[in-house]
Amino acid sequence: MKVLHVTDEDLPARRFNGYDLLDDLATRGVRGKQAVLRKSSDNPDVVSLFAGRGDEDLQFRLQEVERRHSINNLLFPWGRLLAETKEFRDADVVHYHLIHNQVISLYDLKWLFGLKPSVWTFHDPWPLTGHCVHPMGCEGWLTGCKPCPFLDRLFPLAHDHADQMWRAKKRLFSELDLDVVVASDWMLNMVRRSPVTSHLEYVHLIPFGIEARLFAPDDAQASSRRRLGIPENDFVVLFRAKTWEVKGLSYIVEALGARQPTRPTTLLTLDERGLVQGLGRDYRIVELGWVDDKALYPLVFSACDVFLMPSFAEAFGLMAVEAMAAGRPVVCFEGTALPAVTHAPECGIAVPAGDASALRASLDRLAADPSEAARRGRLGRIIVAEDYGFERYLDSMAQLYRSVLSRHRTSH
Amino acid sequence: MPDRLTEASMLEDDFDFSTPEGEAAIRAAIALVLEVRETETGPLARKVRLYERTLGLAVIPVLLRRAILAVKRRGFSLRRGSR
């Protein structure tokens, strides 16, 4: 069986955009290819839809036009070029991932889904909303997004056409034949409640799986720290530094800024650099940027003592599961998929959303009581083995593709 | 040409992209965008260059408006014909 994964880029989200499945599913008889706008790997199984610099310019212009007209993911022509590729023609099943990152026009989806049996993973609630990726407490998505009080949220609209976009999605989804994948009960619940998607018959809850063996055991902490240039005896706080408000960085900065560290502490960050320099007086800061290296990445979690993930919205939270696999406690905000994914309060620690002082208190407690951190870490590993095993994930995906293909052959 | 563009620019605020008409306009605009992308020296490319030289406008908004106008006119004539 041949499966084509479609998304915006190959490497940056490789753990959940299908890239890592290209090889991993081969053991289940599924041969994978990936089609992306921009290819940054040298993997021959990945094809780029952008033919060159001219297409980058065209993409930029289309983004400008969409902004001017306050529309969202309608004008992009790459879906039509996708259908012309050999990889698409050869595929038995096409699996769509982050296509709302300006890859495919919504109005081309029905046509594309009609050409091949299709699976679409909802990595976030965007398919259910008027324009935003995460409603974050707003319930407009339940009634038509009119008016939209948060036009500046990703993907921003200059004028309030959110209700138009919502209606466009509702009309589109009423005509679609596809299988949807969600990774958490939280996301499944939204799909079931949404007037846009509640009628969908084939919605599959398949939590992501991770290769837990890659996330080093406790005794690797010292070597991981040496590799990353972190003093062996520091208390190490890991988090993702990202300006996008959804990720809650400002609350981490507030919590850390209000602390008086009682022992030398290193702040270890992933993703964007230069966002926490203001904390440099009290903390050592190690910024790693975005880490694609599959061997280096697990060391980051192994090196830390606690992982902070105070997102205001997460449809799953793969990084939290990775921290659990490394045996590290996770602190998150309530109101997202994370409390359930991390099995709070037994394993993860969930504090009220936006409460920086509660975040700080949790951090202080874990810093002062390594035994609590160790207990939660041990439990995390057990949960990962039971709920987020990689083999189970691969089995579920292979089974899904086969059932989609089988149903399509029966009904067409 | 300026009159048509003026007329087209007035559509921006009241055009509903969520309707079947809106979908048709978008699909037509995408086809035009691909045509521009693939036509380096043909008549369409010359028109595009003319738009850009004489009006100083980015070409894609012009194409989108053109597609919207075409769909609206088609819809209008169809409605008239059915009465």
PDB file of C-alpha atoms in Angstrom, chain A residues 84-360:
ATOM      1  CA  GLU A  84      -0.608  16.301 -11.114  1.00  0.00           C
ATOM      2  CA  THR A  85       2.326  14.713  -9.305  1.00  0.00           C
ATOM      3  CA  LYS A  86       3.302  11.107  -9.855  1.00  0.00           C
ATOM      4  CA  GLU A  87       3.301  10.605  -6.094  1.00  0.00           C
ATOM      5  CA  PHE A  88      -0.357  11.591  -5.895  1.00  0.00           C
ATOM      6  CA  ARG A  89      -1.357   9.485  -8.879  1.00  0.00           C
ATOM      7  CA  ASP A  90       0.461   6.469  -7.451  1.00  0.00           C
ATOM      8  CA  ALA A  91      -0.940   6.782  -3.935  1.00  0.00           C
ATOM      9  CA  ASP A  92      -3.600   4.421  -2.624  1.00  0.00           C
ATOM     10  CA  VAL A  93      -4.444   6.795   0.224  1.00  0.00           C
ATOM     11  CA  VAL A  94      -3.602  10.475   0.697  1.00  0.00           C
ATOM     12  CA  HIS A  95      -3.104  11.690   4.254  1.00  0.00           C
ATOM     13  CA  TYR A  96      -3.408  15.460   4.730  1.00  0.00           C
ATOM     14  CA  HIS A  97      -1.703  17.141   7.674  1.00  0.00           C
ATOM     15  CA  LEU A  98      -0.959  20.875   8.123  1.00  0.00           C
ATOM     16  CA  ILE A  99      -2.683  21.897   4.910  1.00  0.00           C
ATOM     17  CA  HIS A 100      -4.190  24.977   6.522  1.00  0.00           C
ATOM     18  CA  ASN A 101      -0.721  26.511   6.511  1.00  0.00           C
ATOM     19  CA  GLN A 102      -1.636  27.961   3.133  1.00  0.00           C
ATOM     20  CA  VAL A 103      -1.096  24.779   1.173  1.00  0.00           C
ATOM     21  CA  ILE A 104      -4.467  23.887  -0.345  1.00  0.00           C
ATOM     22  CA  SER A 105      -7.541  25.962  -1.067  1.00  0.00           C
ATOM     23  CA  LEU A 106     -10.541  24.836   0.947  1.00  0.00           C
ATOM     24  CA  TYR A 107     -12.449  24.877  -2.299  1.00  0.00           C
ATOM     25  CA  ASP A 108     -10.110  22.309  -3.860  1.00  0.00           C
ATOM     26  CA  LEU A 109     -10.510  19.819  -1.024  1.00  0.00           C
ATOM     27  CA  LYS A 110     -13.751  18.230  -2.180  1.00  0.00           C
ATOM     28  CA  TRP A 111     -12.248  17.658  -5.605  1.00  0.00           C
ATOM     29  CA  LEU A 112      -9.027  16.237  -4.164  1.00  0.00           C
ATOM     30  CA  PHE A 113     -10.838  13.990  -1.701  1.00  0.00           C
ATOM     31  CA  GLY A 114     -12.883  12.674  -4.605  1.00  0.00           C
ATOM     32  CA  LEU A 115      -9.771  11.629  -6.481  1.00  0.00           C
ATOM     33  CA  LYS A 116      -8.228   9.463  -3.754  1.00  0.00           C
ATOM     34  CA  PRO A 117      -9.303   7.914  -0.470  1.00  0.00           C
ATOM     35  CA  SER A 118      -8.386  10.628   2.011  1.00  0.00           C
ATOM     36  CA  VAL A 119      -7.443  11.031   5.637  1.00  0.00           C
ATOM     37  CA  TRP A 120      -7.110  14.422   7.311  1.00  0.00           C
ATOM     38  CA  THR A 121      -5.490  14.768  10.712  1.00  0.00           C
ATOM     39  CA  PHE A 122      -6.914  17.737  12.597  1.00  0.00           C
ATOM     40  CA  HIS A 123      -3.750  18.896  14.339  1.00  0.00           C
ATOM     41  CA  ASP A 124      -5.695  21.808  15.818  1.00  0.00           C
ATOM     42  CA  PRO A 125      -9.270  23.165  15.762  1.00  0.00           C
ATOM     43  CA  TRP A 126      -8.819  25.380  12.655  1.00  0.00           C
ATOM     44  CA  PRO A 127     -11.182  23.276  10.506  1.00  0.00           C
ATOM     45  CA  LEU A 128     -13.980  24.118  12.972  1.00  0.00           C
ATOM     46  CA  THR A 129     -13.447  27.874  13.290  1.00  0.00           C
ATOM     47  CA  GLY A 130     -13.974  31.030  11.259  1.00  0.00           C
ATOM     48  CA  HIS A 131     -10.278  31.761  11.009  1.00  0.00           C
ATOM     49  CA  CYS A 132      -8.373  31.088  14.227  1.00  0.00           C
ATOM     50  CA  VAL A 133      -6.190  28.073  14.879  1.00  0.00           C
ATOM     51  CA  HIS A 134      -7.289  27.911  18.514  1.00  0.00           C
ATOM     52  CA  PRO A 135     -10.482  29.520  19.904  1.00  0.00           C
ATOM     53  CA  MET A 136      -8.914  29.712  23.406  1.00  0.00           C
ATOM     54  CA  GLY A 137     -12.114  30.075  25.385  1.00  0.00           C
ATOM     55  CA  CYS A 138     -14.147  31.805  22.681  1.00  0.00           C
ATOM     56  CA  GLU A 139     -17.222  29.732  21.811  1.00  0.00           C
ATOM     57  CA  GLY A 140     -18.070  31.492  18.550  1.00  0.00           C
ATOM     58  CA  TRP A 141     -17.110  28.352  16.638  1.00  0.00           C
ATOM     59  CA  LEU A 142     -20.231  26.699  18.055  1.00  0.00           C
ATOM     60  CA  THR A 143     -22.591  29.289  16.586  1.00  0.00           C
ATOM     61  CA  GLY A 144     -21.009  30.657  13.417  1.00  0.00           C
ATOM     62  CA  CYS A 145     -18.217  33.036  14.491  1.00  0.00           C
ATOM     63  CA  LYS A 146     -20.331  36.169  14.099  1.00  0.00           C
ATOM     64  CA  PRO A 147     -19.003  38.554  15.175  1.00  0.00           C
ATOM     65  CA  CYS A 148     -15.407  37.484  15.761  1.00  0.00           C
ATOM     66  CA  PRO A 149     -13.907  39.308  18.756  1.00  0.00           C
ATOM     67  CA  PHE A 150     -10.386  38.032  18.043  1.00  0.00           C
ATOM     68  CA  LEU A 151      -9.573  38.951  14.453  1.00  0.00           C
ATOM     69  CA  ASP A 152      -5.871  39.358  15.192  1.00  0.00           C
ATOM     70  CA  ARG A 153      -5.398  35.731  16.152  1.00  0.00           C
ATOM     71  CA  LEU A 154      -3.658  33.394  13.733  1.00  0.00           C
ATOM     72  CA  PHE A 155      -4.719  33.467  10.842  1.00  0.00           C
ATOM     73  CA  PRO A 156      -5.577  37.154  11.254  1.00  0.00           C
ATOM     74  CA  LEU A 157      -8.303  38.882   9.271  1.00  0.00           C
ATOM     75  CA  ALA A 158      -8.332  42.620   8.557  1.00  0.00           C
ATOM     76  CA  HIS A 159     -12.131  42.718   8.371  1.00  0.00           C
ATOM     77  CA  ASP A 160     -14.610  40.445  10.065  1.00  0.00           C
ATOM     78  CA  HIS A 161     -15.241  37.777   7.455  1.00  0.00           C
ATOM     79  CA  ALA A 162     -14.920  35.011  10.043  1.00  0.00           C
ATOM     80  CA  ASP A 163     -18.585  34.123   9.627  1.00  0.00           C
ATOM     81  CA  GLN A 164     -18.054  33.764   5.884  1.00  0.00           C
ATOM     82  CA  MET A 165     -15.149  31.416   6.424  1.00  0.00           C
ATOM     83  CA  TRP A 166     -17.158  29.439   8.987  1.00  0.00           C
ATOM     84  CA  ARG A 167     -20.065  29.068   6.551  1.00  0.00           C
ATOM     85  CA  ALA A 168     -17.673  28.090   3.770  1.00  0.00           C
ATOM     86  CA  LYS A 169     -16.299  25.312   5.970  1.00  0.00           C
ATOM     87  CA  LYS A 170     -19.752  24.175   7.009  1.00  0.00           C
ATOM     88  CA  ARG A 171     -20.865  23.899   3.382  1.00  0.00           C
ATOM     89  CA  LEU A 172     -17.637  22.158   2.430  1.00  0.00           C
ATOM     90  CA  PHE A 173     -17.715  19.579   5.223  1.00  0.00           C
ATOM     91  CA  SER A 174     -21.356  18.761   4.511  1.00  0.00           C
ATOM     92  CA  GLU A 175     -20.189  17.444   1.132  1.00  0.00           C
ATOM     93  CA  LEU A 176     -16.986  15.663   2.112  1.00  0.00           C
ATOM     94  CA  ASP A 177     -16.229  11.982   2.216  1.00  0.00           C
ATOM     95  CA  LEU A 178     -13.161  11.552   4.365  1.00  0.00           C
ATOM     96  CA  ASP A 179     -11.709  10.019   7.473  1.00  0.00           C
ATOM     97  CA  VAL A 180     -10.584  12.417  10.172  1.00  0.00           C
ATOM     98  CA  VAL A 181      -7.904  11.634  12.740  1.00  0.00           C
ATOM     99  CA  VAL A 182      -7.643  13.391  16.093  1.00  0.00           C
ATOM    100  CA  ALA A 183      -5.041  12.686  18.752  1.00  0.00           C
ATOM    101  CA  SER A 184      -6.911  13.509  21.960  1.00  0.00           C
ATOM    102  CA  ASP A 185     -10.304  13.281  23.624  1.00  0.00           C
ATOM    103  CA  TRP A 186     -10.187  17.070  23.873  1.00  0.00           C
ATOM    104  CA  MET A 187     -10.009  17.438  20.090  1.00  0.00           C
ATOM    105  CA  LEU A 188     -12.542  14.660  19.538  1.00  0.00           C
ATOM    106  CA  ASN A 189     -14.970  16.456  21.821  1.00  0.00           C
ATOM    107  CA  MET A 190     -14.613  19.655  19.773  1.00  0.00           C
ATOM    108  CA  VAL A 191     -15.210  17.802  16.514  1.00  0.00           C
ATOM    109  CA  ARG A 192     -18.344  16.211  17.956  1.00  0.00           C
ATOM    110  CA  ARG A 193     -19.680  19.549  19.251  1.00  0.00           C
ATOM    111  CA  SER A 194     -18.951  21.590  16.136  1.00  0.00           C
ATOM    112  CA  PRO A 195     -21.858  22.294  13.764  1.00  0.00           C
ATOM    113  CA  VAL A 196     -19.249  22.110  10.997  1.00  0.00           C
ATOM    114  CA  THR A 197     -18.077  18.554  11.701  1.00  0.00           C
ATOM    115  CA  SER A 198     -20.511  16.901  14.125  1.00  0.00           C
ATOM    116  CA  HIS A 199     -22.074  14.868  11.308  1.00  0.00           C
ATOM    117  CA  LEU A 200     -18.797  13.267  10.230  1.00  0.00           C
ATOM    118  CA  GLU A 201     -19.081   9.519  10.431  1.00  0.00           C
ATOM    119  CA  TYR A 202     -15.446   8.461  10.381  1.00  0.00           C
ATOM    120  CA  VAL A 203     -13.531  10.250  13.132  1.00  0.00           C
ATOM    121  CA  HIS A 204     -10.682   8.228  14.630  1.00  0.00           C
ATOM    122  CA  LEU A 205      -9.016   8.902  17.961  1.00  0.00           C
ATOM    123  CA  ILE A 206      -5.381   7.869  17.520  1.00  0.00           C
ATOM    124  CA  PRO A 207      -2.978   9.402  20.048  1.00  0.00           C
ATOM    125  CA  PHE A 208       0.504   9.977  18.695  1.00  0.00           C
ATOM    126  CA  GLY A 209       3.077   7.424  19.693  1.00  0.00           C
ATOM    127  CA  ILE A 210       6.711   8.012  20.413  1.00  0.00           C
ATOM    128  CA  GLU A 211       9.810   5.859  20.436  1.00  0.00           C
ATOM    129  CA  ALA A 212      10.264   5.871  24.194  1.00  0.00           C
ATOM    130  CA  ARG A 213      13.561   4.003  23.941  1.00  0.00           C
ATOM    131  CA  LEU A 214      15.094   7.090  22.308  1.00  0.00           C
ATOM    132  CA  PHE A 215      14.408   9.171  25.378  1.00  0.00           C
ATOM    133  CA  ALA A 216      17.326   8.324  27.568  1.00  0.00           C
ATOM    134  CA  PRO A 217      17.012   6.899  31.068  1.00  0.00           C
ATOM    135  CA  ASP A 218      18.029   8.798  34.200  1.00  0.00           C
ATOM    136  CA  ASP A 219      21.656   7.822  34.113  1.00  0.00           C
ATOM    137  CA  ALA A 220      22.048   9.652  30.802  1.00  0.00           C
ATOM    138  CA  GLN A 221      21.239  13.031  32.363  1.00  0.00           C
ATOM    139  CA  ALA A 222      24.860  13.851  33.120  1.00  0.00           C
ATOM    140  CA  SER A 223      26.099  13.008  29.644  1.00  0.00           C
ATOM    141  CA  SER A 224      23.179  14.876  28.050  1.00  0.00           C
ATOM    142  CA  ARG A 225      24.068  17.956  30.076  1.00  0.00           C
ATOM    143  CA  ARG A 226      27.728  17.719  29.109  1.00  0.00           C
ATOM    144  CA  ARG A 227      26.713  17.459  25.461  1.00  0.00           C
ATOM    145  CA  LEU A 228      24.527  20.573  25.776  1.00  0.00           C
ATOM    146  CA  GLY A 229      26.996  22.580  27.867  1.00  0.00           C
ATOM    147  CA  ILE A 230      24.909  22.569  31.036  1.00  0.00           C
ATOM    148  CA  PRO A 231      26.519  22.243  34.487  1.00  0.00           C
ATOM    149  CA  GLU A 232      25.808  18.826  35.897  1.00  0.00           C
ATOM    150  CA  ASN A 233      24.381  19.973  39.231  1.00  0.00           C
ATOM    151  CA  ASP A 234      22.126  22.788  38.031  1.00  0.00           C
ATOM    152  CA  PHE A 235      18.361  22.625  38.349  1.00  0.00           C
ATOM    153  CA  VAL A 236      17.294  22.647  34.690  1.00  0.00           C
ATOM    154  CA  VAL A 237      13.969  24.026  33.493  1.00  0.00           C
ATOM    155  CA  LEU A 238      13.051  23.205  29.911  1.00  0.00           C
ATOM    156  CA  PHE A 239      10.423  24.997  27.846  1.00  0.00           C
ATOM    157  CA  ARG A 240       9.588  26.040  24.331  1.00  0.00           C
ATOM    158  CA  ALA A 241      10.300  29.708  23.696  1.00  0.00           C
ATOM    159  CA  LYS A 242       7.876  30.981  21.119  1.00  0.00           C
ATOM    160  CA  THR A 243       6.338  34.396  20.598  1.00  0.00           C
ATOM    161  CA  TRP A 244       2.958  32.921  19.615  1.00  0.00           C
ATOM    162  CA  GLU A 245       0.748  33.801  22.590  1.00  0.00           C
ATOM    163  CA  VAL A 246      -0.828  30.346  22.570  1.00  0.00           C
ATOM    164  CA  LYS A 247       2.347  28.795  23.935  1.00  0.00           C
ATOM    165  CA  GLY A 248       2.227  30.891  27.115  1.00  0.00           C
ATOM    166  CA  LEU A 249       5.845  32.056  27.179  1.00  0.00           C
ATOM    167  CA  SER A 250       4.967  35.333  28.901  1.00  0.00           C
ATOM    168  CA  TYR A 251       3.643  33.353  31.893  1.00  0.00           C
ATOM    169  CA  ILE A 252       6.861  31.362  32.091  1.00  0.00           C
ATOM    170  CA  VAL A 253       8.860  34.592  32.058  1.00  0.00           C
ATOM    171  CA  GLU A 254       6.593  36.082  34.725  1.00  0.00           C
ATOM    172  CA  ALA A 255       6.852  32.985  36.918  1.00  0.00           C
ATOM    173  CA  LEU A 256      10.611  32.709  36.576  1.00  0.00           C
ATOM    174  CA  GLY A 257      11.120  36.434  37.036  1.00  0.00           C
ATOM    175  CA  ALA A 258       9.259  36.334  40.339  1.00  0.00           C
ATOM    176  CA  ARG A 259      11.349  33.440  41.680  1.00  0.00           C
ATOM    177  CA  GLN A 260      14.414  33.687  43.796  1.00  0.00           C
ATOM    178  CA  PRO A 261      16.307  30.553  42.729  1.00  0.00           C
ATOM    179  CA  THR A 262      17.723  28.796  45.774  1.00  0.00           C
ATOM    180  CA  ARG A 263      20.173  26.816  43.667  1.00  0.00           C
ATOM    181  CA  PRO A 264      21.952  27.402  40.351  1.00  0.00           C
ATOM    182  CA  THR A 265      19.343  27.047  37.630  1.00  0.00           C
ATOM    183  CA  THR A 266      19.624  26.708  33.872  1.00  0.00           C
ATOM    184  CA  LEU A 267      16.813  27.654  31.535  1.00  0.00           C
ATOM    185  CA  LEU A 268      16.960  25.351  28.539  1.00  0.00           C
ATOM    186  CA  THR A 269      14.873  26.500  25.591  1.00  0.00           C
ATOM    187  CA  LEU A 270      13.780  25.099  22.256  1.00  0.00           C
ATOM    188  CA  ASP A 271      12.560  27.007  19.193  1.00  0.00           C
ATOM    189  CA  GLU A 272      13.025  30.796  19.038  1.00  0.00           C
ATOM    190  CA  ARG A 273      16.136  32.433  20.449  1.00  0.00           C
ATOM    191  CA  GLY A 274      16.537  35.707  22.302  1.00  0.00           C
ATOM    192  CA  LEU A 275      13.148  35.747  24.022  1.00  0.00           C
ATOM    193  CA  VAL A 276      14.259  35.178  27.631  1.00  0.00           C
ATOM    194  CA  GLN A 277      17.423  37.240  27.827  1.00  0.00           C
ATOM    195  CA  GLY A 278      15.821  39.401  30.489  1.00  0.00           C
ATOM    196  CA  LEU A 279      16.136  36.473  32.905  1.00  0.00           C
ATOM    197  CA  GLY A 280      19.883  36.235  32.416  1.00  0.00           C
ATOM    198  CA  ARG A 281      20.698  37.899  35.735  1.00  0.00           C
ATOM    199  CA  ASP A 282      19.289  35.056  37.829  1.00  0.00           C
ATOM    200  CA  TYR A 283      19.555  32.143  35.455  1.00  0.00           C
ATOM    201  CA  ARG A 284      21.985  30.533  33.075  1.00  0.00           C
ATOM    202  CA  ILE A 285      20.314  30.405  29.653  1.00  0.00           C
ATOM    203  CA  VAL A 286      20.928  27.764  27.006  1.00  0.00           C
ATOM    204  CA  GLU A 287      18.984  28.328  23.801  1.00  0.00           C
ATOM    205  CA  LEU A 288      19.019  25.446  21.350  1.00  0.00           C
ATOM    206  CA  GLY A 289      16.759  26.859  18.643  1.00  0.00           C
ATOM    207  CA  TRP A 290      14.648  24.421  16.657  1.00  0.00           C
ATOM    208  CA  VAL A 291      16.123  20.925  16.928  1.00  0.00           C
ATOM    209  CA  ASP A 292      15.467  18.605  13.977  1.00  0.00           C
ATOM    210  CA  ASP A 293      18.236  16.152  14.819  1.00  0.00           C
ATOM    211  CA  LYS A 294      16.549  12.938  15.817  1.00  0.00           C
ATOM    212  CA  ALA A 295      19.533  11.869  17.948  1.00  0.00           C
ATOM    213  CA  LEU A 296      20.002  15.201  19.721  1.00  0.00           C
ATOM    214  CA  TYR A 297      16.338  15.910  20.418  1.00  0.00           C
ATOM    215  CA  PRO A 298      15.766  13.286  23.161  1.00  0.00           C
ATOM    216  CA  LEU A 299      18.864  14.488  24.999  1.00  0.00           C
ATOM    217  CA  VAL A 300      17.168  17.838  25.527  1.00  0.00           C
ATOM    218  CA  PHE A 301      14.470  16.196  27.628  1.00  0.00           C
ATOM    219  CA  SER A 302      16.939  13.939  29.357  1.00  0.00           C
ATOM    220  CA  ALA A 303      18.976  16.976  30.418  1.00  0.00           C
ATOM    221  CA  CYS A 304      16.124  18.770  32.177  1.00  0.00           C
ATOM    222  CA  ASP A 305      14.552  18.371  35.617  1.00  0.00           C
ATOM    223  CA  VAL A 306      11.133  19.741  34.715  1.00  0.00           C
ATOM    224  CA  PHE A 307       9.315  20.624  31.512  1.00  0.00           C
ATOM    225  CA  LEU A 308       7.006  23.648  31.445  1.00  0.00           C
ATOM    226  CA  MET A 309       4.271  23.647  28.823  1.00  0.00           C
ATOM    227  CA  PRO A 310       1.762  26.337  29.836  1.00  0.00           C
ATOM    228  CA  SER A 311      -0.054  26.471  26.504  1.00  0.00           C
ATOM    229  CA  PHE A 312      -3.480  28.030  26.293  1.00  0.00           C
ATOM    230  CA  ALA A 313      -4.351  25.580  23.575  1.00  0.00           C
ATOM    231  CA  GLU A 314      -3.007  22.182  22.631  1.00  0.00           C
ATOM    232  CA  ALA A 315      -4.875  19.558  20.665  1.00  0.00           C
ATOM    233  CA  PHE A 316      -2.429  16.927  21.901  1.00  0.00           C
ATOM    234  CA  GLY A 317       0.976  18.095  23.175  1.00  0.00           C
ATOM    235  CA  LEU A 318       3.621  15.768  21.838  1.00  0.00           C
ATOM    236  CA  MET A 319       6.433  17.505  23.692  1.00  0.00           C
ATOM    237  CA  ALA A 320       4.744  16.788  27.003  1.00  0.00           C
ATOM    238  CA  VAL A 321       4.632  13.097  26.155  1.00  0.00           C
ATOM    239  CA  GLU A 322       8.291  13.205  25.175  1.00  0.00           C
ATOM    240  CA  ALA A 323       9.163  14.739  28.526  1.00  0.00           C
ATOM    241  CA  MET A 324       7.183  11.977  30.236  1.00  0.00           C
ATOM    242  CA  ALA A 325       9.083   9.382  28.220  1.00  0.00           C
ATOM    243  CA  ALA A 326      12.299  10.899  29.509  1.00  0.00           C
ATOM    244  CA  GLY A 327      10.955  10.569  33.055  1.00  0.00           C
ATOM    245  CA  ARG A 328      10.465  14.284  33.630  1.00  0.00           C
ATOM    246  CA  PRO A 329       7.476  15.986  35.271  1.00  0.00           C
ATOM    247  CA  VAL A 330       5.327  18.286  33.134  1.00  0.00           C
ATOM    248  CA  VAL A 331       3.624  21.454  34.338  1.00  0.00           C
ATOM    249  CA  CYS A 332       0.786  22.732  32.142  1.00  0.00           C
ATOM    250  CA  PHE A 333      -2.305  24.937  32.178  1.00  0.00           C
ATOM    251  CA  GLU A 334      -5.816  23.615  32.574  1.00  0.00           C
ATOM    252  CA  GLY A 335      -8.294  23.878  29.699  1.00  0.00           C
ATOM    253  CA  THR A 336      -6.362  22.117  26.927  1.00  0.00           C
ATOM    254  CA  ALA A 337      -5.699  18.510  25.970  1.00  0.00           C
ATOM    255  CA  LEU A 338      -2.612  18.497  28.185  1.00  0.00           C
ATOM    256  CA  PRO A 339      -4.093  17.709  31.630  1.00  0.00           C
ATOM    257  CA  ALA A 340      -5.668  14.522  30.260  1.00  0.00           C
ATOM    258  CA  VAL A 341      -2.708  13.638  28.038  1.00  0.00           C
ATOM    259  CA  THR A 342      -0.314  13.959  31.004  1.00  0.00           C
ATOM    260  CA  HIS A 343      -2.745  12.254  33.417  1.00  0.00           C
ATOM    261  CA  ALA A 344      -2.857  15.213  35.789  1.00  0.00           C
ATOM    262  CA  PRO A 345      -2.932  15.422  38.733  1.00  0.00           C
ATOM    263  CA  GLU A 346      -1.327  12.021  39.355  1.00  0.00           C
ATOM    264  CA  CYS A 347       1.447  12.490  36.818  1.00  0.00           C
ATOM    265  CA  GLY A 348       1.306  15.912  35.181  1.00  0.00           C
ATOM    266  CA  ILE A 349       0.690  19.085  37.146  1.00  0.00           C
ATOM    267  CA  ALA A 350      -2.116  21.278  35.790  1.00  0.00           C
ATOM    268  CA  VAL A 351      -2.564  24.786  37.175  1.00  0.00           C
ATOM    269  CA  PRO A 352      -5.258  27.352  36.289  1.00  0.00           C
ATOM    270  CA  ALA A 353      -4.705  28.908  32.868  1.00  0.00           C
ATOM    271  CA  GLY A 354      -2.905  32.228  33.060  1.00  0.00           C
ATOM    272  CA  ASP A 355      -1.885  31.810  36.703  1.00  0.00           C
ATOM    273  CA  ALA A 356       1.833  32.567  36.702  1.00  0.00           C
ATOM    274  CA  SER A 357       2.071  32.369  40.478  1.00  0.00           C
ATOM    275  CA  ALA A 358       0.666  28.822  40.440  1.00  0.00           C
ATOM    276  CA  LEU A 359       3.212  27.969  37.754  1.00  0.00           C
ATOM    277  CA  ARG A 360       5.957  29.376  39.955  1.00  0.00           C
TER     278      ARG A 360
END
